[in-house]
PDB file of C-alpha atoms in Angstrom:
ATOM      1  CA  MET A1395      14.140 -21.707   5.424  1.00  0.00           C
ATOM      2  CA  VAL A1396      15.180 -24.996   3.878  1.00  0.00           C
ATOM      3  CA  THR A1397      16.541 -25.153   0.346  1.00  0.00           C
ATOM      4  CA  TYR A1398      16.478 -28.329  -1.682  1.00  0.00           C
ATOM      5  CA  ASN A1399      19.111 -29.120  -4.315  1.00  0.00           C
ATOM      6  CA  VAL A1400      16.663 -31.272  -6.236  1.00  0.00           C
ATOM      7  CA  ASN A1401      13.173 -30.462  -7.488  1.00  0.00           C
ATOM      8  CA  LEU A1402      10.825 -32.845  -5.674  1.00  0.00           C
ATOM      9  CA  GLU A1403       7.579 -31.310  -6.906  1.00  0.00           C
ATOM     10  CA  GLY A1404       5.397 -34.004  -8.442  1.00  0.00           C
ATOM     11  CA  LYS A1405       7.836 -36.717  -7.361  1.00  0.00           C
ATOM     12  CA  THR A1406       7.433 -39.780  -5.160  1.00  0.00           C
ATOM     13  CA  VAL A1407       9.823 -39.977  -2.224  1.00  0.00           C
ATOM     14  CA  LEU A1408      10.389 -43.132  -0.174  1.00  0.00           C
ATOM     15  CA  VAL A1409      11.378 -42.492   3.451  1.00  0.00           C
ATOM     16  CA  THR A1410      12.592 -45.443   5.497  1.00  0.00           C
ATOM     17  CA  GLY A1411      12.366 -45.116   9.265  1.00  0.00           C
ATOM     18  CA  ALA A1412       9.265 -42.980   8.721  1.00  0.00           C
ATOM     19  CA  ALA A1413       7.793 -43.618  12.190  1.00  0.00           C
ATOM     20  CA  GLY A1414      10.967 -42.539  13.966  1.00  0.00           C
ATOM     21  CA  PHE A1415      11.563 -39.035  15.268  1.00  0.00           C
ATOM     22  CA  ILE A1416      13.712 -37.833  12.376  1.00  0.00           C
ATOM     23  CA  GLY A1417      11.823 -39.726   9.674  1.00  0.00           C
ATOM     24  CA  SER A1418       8.387 -38.511  10.743  1.00  0.00           C
ATOM     25  CA  ASN A1419       9.561 -34.919  10.998  1.00  0.00           C
ATOM     26  CA  LEU A1420      11.150 -35.137   7.557  1.00  0.00           C
ATOM     27  CA  VAL A1421       7.876 -36.422   6.081  1.00  0.00           C
ATOM     28  CA  LYS A1422       5.909 -33.567   7.666  1.00  0.00           C
ATOM     29  CA  ARG A1423       8.466 -31.047   6.416  1.00  0.00           C
ATOM     30  CA  LEU A1424       8.350 -32.409   2.873  1.00  0.00           C
ATOM     31  CA  PHE A1425       4.572 -32.018   2.832  1.00  0.00           C
ATOM     32  CA  LYS A1426       4.865 -28.496   4.240  1.00  0.00           C
ATOM     33  CA  ASP A1427       7.512 -27.331   1.765  1.00  0.00           C
ATOM     34  CA  ILE A1428       6.735 -29.100  -1.504  1.00  0.00           C
ATOM     35  CA  ASN A1429       3.593 -29.005  -3.637  1.00  0.00           C
ATOM     36  CA  SER A1430       2.170 -32.183  -5.130  1.00  0.00           C
ATOM     37  CA  ILE A1431       4.670 -34.548  -3.559  1.00  0.00           C
ATOM     38  CA  LYS A1432       3.848 -38.160  -2.739  1.00  0.00           C
ATOM     39  CA  VAL A1433       5.631 -39.735   0.211  1.00  0.00           C
ATOM     40  CA  ILE A1434       5.825 -43.440   0.907  1.00  0.00           C
ATOM     41  CA  GLY A1435       6.933 -44.401   4.393  1.00  0.00           C
ATOM     42  CA  ILE A1436       8.458 -47.660   5.555  1.00  0.00           C
ATOM     43  CA  ASP A1437       9.085 -48.630   9.165  1.00  0.00           C
ATOM     44  CA  SER A1438       9.273 -51.963  10.963  1.00  0.00           C
ATOM     45  CA  ILE A1439       7.895 -50.416  14.202  1.00  0.00           C
ATOM     46  CA  THR A1440      10.343 -52.172  16.527  1.00  0.00           C
ATOM     47  CA  ASP A1441       9.585 -52.099  20.242  1.00  0.00           C
ATOM     48  CA  TYR A1442      12.897 -50.681  21.477  1.00  0.00           C
ATOM     49  CA  TYR A1443      10.772 -47.870  22.915  1.00  0.00           C
ATOM     50  CA  ASP A1444       6.989 -47.445  23.200  1.00  0.00           C
ATOM     51  CA  VAL A1445       5.472 -48.266  19.808  1.00  0.00           C
ATOM     52  CA  ASN A1446       2.494 -46.043  20.632  1.00  0.00           C
ATOM     53  CA  ILE A1447       4.795 -43.058  20.130  1.00  0.00           C
ATOM     54  CA  LYS A1448       5.537 -44.288  16.613  1.00  0.00           C
ATOM     55  CA  TYR A1449       1.870 -44.914  15.840  1.00  0.00           C
ATOM     56  CA  GLU A1450       1.042 -41.417  17.116  1.00  0.00           C
ATOM     57  CA  ARG A1451       3.605 -39.927  14.736  1.00  0.00           C
ATOM     58  CA  LEU A1452       2.040 -41.850  11.851  1.00  0.00           C
ATOM     59  CA  LYS A1453      -1.422 -40.558  12.845  1.00  0.00           C
ATOM     60  CA  GLU A1454      -0.075 -37.000  12.749  1.00  0.00           C
ATOM     61  CA  ILE A1455       1.190 -37.552   9.210  1.00  0.00           C
ATOM     62  CA  GLU A1456      -2.096 -39.169   8.152  1.00  0.00           C
ATOM     63  CA  ALA A1457      -4.018 -36.199   9.603  1.00  0.00           C
ATOM     64  CA  LEU A1458      -2.245 -33.858   7.182  1.00  0.00           C
ATOM     65  CA  GLY A1459      -4.412 -35.309   4.413  1.00  0.00           C
ATOM     66  CA  CYS A1460      -1.507 -35.403   1.981  1.00  0.00           C
ATOM     67  CA  ASP A1461      -0.507 -38.019  -0.581  1.00  0.00           C
ATOM     68  CA  TRP A1462       0.915 -40.507   1.930  1.00  0.00           C
ATOM     69  CA  GLN A1463       1.204 -44.261   1.955  1.00  0.00           C
ATOM     70  CA  PHE A1464       2.719 -46.323   4.773  1.00  0.00           C
ATOM     71  CA  TYR A1465       4.070 -49.859   4.806  1.00  0.00           C
ATOM     72  CA  GLN A1466       4.943 -51.598   8.056  1.00  0.00           C
ATOM     73  CA  THR A1467       7.866 -53.712   6.908  1.00  0.00           C
ATOM     74  CA  SER A1468      11.596 -54.064   7.308  1.00  0.00           C
ATOM     75  CA  ILE A1469      14.140 -52.862   4.786  1.00  0.00           C
ATOM     76  CA  ALA A1470      15.659 -56.339   5.195  1.00  0.00           C
ATOM     77  CA  ASP A1471      12.523 -57.861   3.616  1.00  0.00           C
ATOM     78  CA  ARG A1472      13.644 -57.895  -0.005  1.00  0.00           C
ATOM     79  CA  THR A1473      10.336 -59.228  -1.387  1.00  0.00           C
ATOM     80  CA  SER A1474       8.370 -56.489   0.350  1.00  0.00           C
ATOM     81  CA  LEU A1475      10.734 -53.821  -0.981  1.00  0.00           C
ATOM     82  CA  GLU A1476      10.552 -55.188  -4.501  1.00  0.00           C
ATOM     83  CA  ASN A1477       6.743 -55.035  -4.311  1.00  0.00           C
ATOM     84  CA  ILE A1478       6.809 -51.439  -3.047  1.00  0.00           C
ATOM     85  CA  PHE A1479       9.136 -50.373  -5.865  1.00  0.00           C
ATOM     86  CA  THR A1480       7.052 -52.268  -8.434  1.00  0.00           C
ATOM     87  CA  GLU A1481       3.788 -50.666  -7.257  1.00  0.00           C
ATOM     88  CA  ASN A1482       5.157 -47.112  -7.051  1.00  0.00           C
ATOM     89  CA  LYS A1483       7.207 -44.865  -9.299  1.00  0.00           C
ATOM     90  CA  ILE A1484       9.777 -43.839  -6.692  1.00  0.00           C
ATOM     91  CA  SER A1485      12.080 -40.968  -7.643  1.00  0.00           C
ATOM     92  CA  VAL A1486      14.085 -40.502  -4.441  1.00  0.00           C
ATOM     93  CA  VAL A1487      14.936 -42.701  -1.445  1.00  0.00           C
ATOM     94  CA  VAL A1488      15.850 -41.233   1.942  1.00  0.00           C
ATOM     95  CA  ASN A1489      17.153 -44.055   4.124  1.00  0.00           C
ATOM     96  CA  LEU A1490      16.694 -43.202   7.799  1.00  0.00           C
ATOM     97  CA  ALA A1491      16.019 -46.749   8.975  1.00  0.00           C
ATOM     98  CA  ALA A1492      18.098 -47.771  11.972  1.00  0.00           C
ATOM     99  CA  GLN A1493      17.949 -49.892  15.064  1.00  0.00           C
ATOM    100  CA  ALA A1494      17.439 -47.347  17.827  1.00  0.00           C
ATOM    101  CA  GLY A1495      19.817 -47.640  20.753  1.00  0.00           C
ATOM    102  CA  VAL A1496      22.714 -49.990  21.265  1.00  0.00           C
ATOM    103  CA  ARG A1497      21.243 -52.329  23.880  1.00  0.00           C
ATOM    104  CA  SER A1498      18.954 -54.066  21.407  1.00  0.00           C
ATOM    105  CA  SER A1499      21.817 -54.834  19.049  1.00  0.00           C
ATOM    106  CA  GLY A1500      24.187 -56.242  21.668  1.00  0.00           C
ATOM    107  CA  GLY A1501      25.502 -59.717  20.990  1.00  0.00           C
ATOM    108  CA  VAL A1502      24.283 -59.816  17.408  1.00  0.00           C
ATOM    109  CA  ASP A1503      27.448 -59.480  15.374  1.00  0.00           C
ATOM    110  CA  SER A1504      26.320 -59.785  11.774  1.00  0.00           C
ATOM    111  CA  ARG A1505      22.537 -59.353  11.594  1.00  0.00           C
ATOM    112  CA  GLY A1506      22.766 -55.770  10.367  1.00  0.00           C
ATOM    113  CA  CYS A1507      25.339 -56.704   7.747  1.00  0.00           C
ATOM    114  CA  ALA A1508      22.815 -58.994   6.080  1.00  0.00           C
ATOM    115  CA  THR A1509      20.487 -56.159   5.074  1.00  0.00           C
ATOM    116  CA  CYS A1510      20.422 -56.238   1.308  1.00  0.00           C
ATOM    117  CA  GLY A1511      17.220 -54.354   0.506  1.00  0.00           C
ATOM    118  CA  LEU A1512      18.325 -50.770  -0.085  1.00  0.00           C
TER     119      LEU A1512
END
């Protein structure tokens, strides 16, 4: 059994990295454990591994029929993030966004340091 130190019932939770393994499982668990929760997912759907796996995870979440909204965008896109926060009353942010693997980040020294969204 999972215990939560914060009451999320009736709240809106933003989960970044929502199409990833951990993010998608967190979203499903939130819907399983908490009544009347709204979850907003963000993921850039990078192609480090098969994007169909990510889309399948999103379909599984959609099939739950819960209060779910997904945005395919990067947390580095400040304008997109500002719009998401303006359109939604977000109570909690769970930042699970990451560049999977190390090969895809090789040779790029400062790109990740420029992320200023969250």
